[in-house]
Amino acid sequence: MSDKSPILLWYRRDLRLSDHPALSAAANAGRPVIPVFIKDKSVNALGAAPKWRLGLGIGALADSLEGVSSRLVLREGDALEVLQALIKETGAGAVYWSRLYDPDSVQRDSKIKETLCSDGIEAKSFGGHVMFEPWTVETKAGDCYKVYTPFWKAVRDREVEGLIDAPANLPTPDAWPATDKLANYNMSAAMRRGAEIVAGYCRVGEDAALEQLDRFLEERVQTYKADRDFPAREATSELSENLAWGEISPHRMWHLGAQAMRDGKQGAEHFLKEVVWREFAYHLMYHSPH
């Protein structure tokens, strides 16, 4: 008999529906999918602004999931304990998530994968937060790159995984587990009056991020290389907040930026180099966490 047990899709810094390998794999498995966000100690440790901005992103993701006939389950507590409780409540047989590369996340996720697998639960991590897994890019001597320019030369012609459409619908469970209310997390508490001021400068959610990328490549990329050095000019993509919370993938920025370069837009190659600077930083963090 085929396995029809639900899959828990654990969201972290990947608050989108498109270009999401873990989501795509879950949606194509022919099993119910239960999207979950866990407010664990890594979330509680965030500073005022990132915690507040994360709360906005979670809300936008919840709305997007409703658009594909699904919903986002919110829980608070130790990530492993929350997942084990949800497995017991739902009969889930698998947990999927997108990889993270900071030391704390690697340690947490490794422990969770080991524990769940020993309990007979499929625990599977996927790429998507970076274009190239850190262990796949190395020097001829087998070491990691420590200088950007050689790193750029090593990856600029490498194949980048293609883009993945958002699912039209997600298979749902017969019964949904209970969920916390996002408002009860009070993610904006430490921002105080600042939240109202900063909100006017935020671009929240996947749809807004995709629109901004299109706008940047249409209106700004031609003069990006020179104008980006002048803070008073509207010259950059302004997508860092969306990249930080995974509301847009670096893969999409790469592929659309590469198309702009092929179309003769002069600043496009330098934009690609800046996307790879982000990649380089993640590789450095993974290989040299100290």
Short mmCIF file of N, CA, C and O in Angstrom, two decimals, residues 17 33 42 57 65-66 128 140 162 178 190 204 209 221 236 243 265 267 275:
data_model
loop_
_atom_site.label_atom_id
_atom_site.label_comp_id
_atom_site.label_asym_id
_atom_site.label_seq_id
_atom_site.Cartn_x
_atom_site.Cartn_y
_atom_site.Cartn_z
N LEU A 17 5.93 30.31 -2.03
CA LEU A 17 5.34 29.13 -2.64
C LEU A 17 6.08 28.69 -3.90
O LEU A 17 6.10 27.50 -4.23
N VAL A 33 -0.49 17.68 2.88
CA VAL A 33 0.61 18.54 3.29
C VAL A 33 0.12 19.50 4.37
O VAL A 33 -0.91 20.16 4.21
N SER A 42 15.19 30.17 18.38
CA SER A 42 15.88 30.96 17.36
C SER A 42 15.06 32.18 16.97
O SER A 42 15.61 33.24 16.66
N GLY A 57 5.99 38.70 7.53
CA GLY A 57 6.19 37.68 6.50
C GLY A 57 5.36 36.43 6.74
O GLY A 57 4.83 35.83 5.80
N LEU A 65 -0.92 30.73 1.40
CA LEU A 65 -1.31 29.33 1.53
C LEU A 65 -2.82 29.16 1.43
O LEU A 65 -3.30 28.18 0.86
N GLU A 66 -3.56 30.09 1.96
CA GLU A 66 -5.01 30.03 1.83
C GLU A 66 -5.43 30.09 0.37
O GLU A 66 -6.43 29.51 -0.04
N GLY A 128 17.49 25.51 -1.72
CA GLY A 128 16.58 26.58 -2.10
C GLY A 128 16.96 27.93 -1.52
O GLY A 128 16.64 28.97 -2.09
N LYS A 140 40.79 23.88 -6.31
CA LYS A 140 41.44 22.69 -6.84
C LYS A 140 42.12 21.88 -5.75
O LYS A 140 42.31 20.67 -5.88
N GLY A 162 16.63 25.31 -12.08
CA GLY A 162 15.56 26.07 -12.71
C GLY A 162 14.49 26.52 -11.74
O GLY A 162 14.46 26.13 -10.57
N ALA A 178 -4.69 21.89 15.67
CA ALA A 178 -4.92 23.22 16.24
C ALA A 178 -3.73 24.12 15.94
O ALA A 178 -2.59 23.67 15.78
N ALA A 190 8.66 44.66 20.78
CA ALA A 190 9.88 45.40 21.05
C ALA A 190 10.09 46.59 20.11
O ALA A 190 10.91 47.47 20.40
N VAL A 204 6.47 43.51 1.80
CA VAL A 204 6.24 42.24 2.48
C VAL A 204 5.60 41.21 1.56
O VAL A 204 4.63 41.51 0.86
N ALA A 209 7.58 40.93 -3.65
CA ALA A 209 8.98 40.72 -4.03
C ALA A 209 9.12 40.44 -5.52
O ALA A 209 10.02 40.97 -6.18
N VAL A 221 18.11 48.41 -13.69
CA VAL A 221 19.32 47.60 -13.82
C VAL A 221 20.31 48.18 -14.84
O VAL A 221 21.52 48.00 -14.71
N THR A 236 18.95 50.37 -6.44
CA THR A 236 19.14 48.96 -6.13
C THR A 236 17.83 48.19 -6.25
O THR A 236 16.76 48.75 -6.44
N LEU A 243 14.90 38.51 0.47
CA LEU A 243 15.86 37.41 0.43
C LEU A 243 16.11 36.86 1.83
O LEU A 243 16.24 35.65 2.02
N LYS A 265 21.21 44.59 -21.20
CA LYS A 265 21.13 45.59 -20.14
C LYS A 265 22.45 45.62 -19.38
O LYS A 265 22.86 44.63 -18.77
N GLY A 267 23.88 46.88 -16.67
CA GLY A 267 24.14 46.66 -15.25
C GLY A 267 23.81 45.26 -14.77
O GLY A 267 24.05 44.93 -13.60
N VAL A 275 24.44 39.22 -6.35
CA VAL A 275 23.70 38.03 -5.88
C VAL A 275 24.69 36.97 -5.42
O VAL A 275 24.48 36.28 -4.41
#
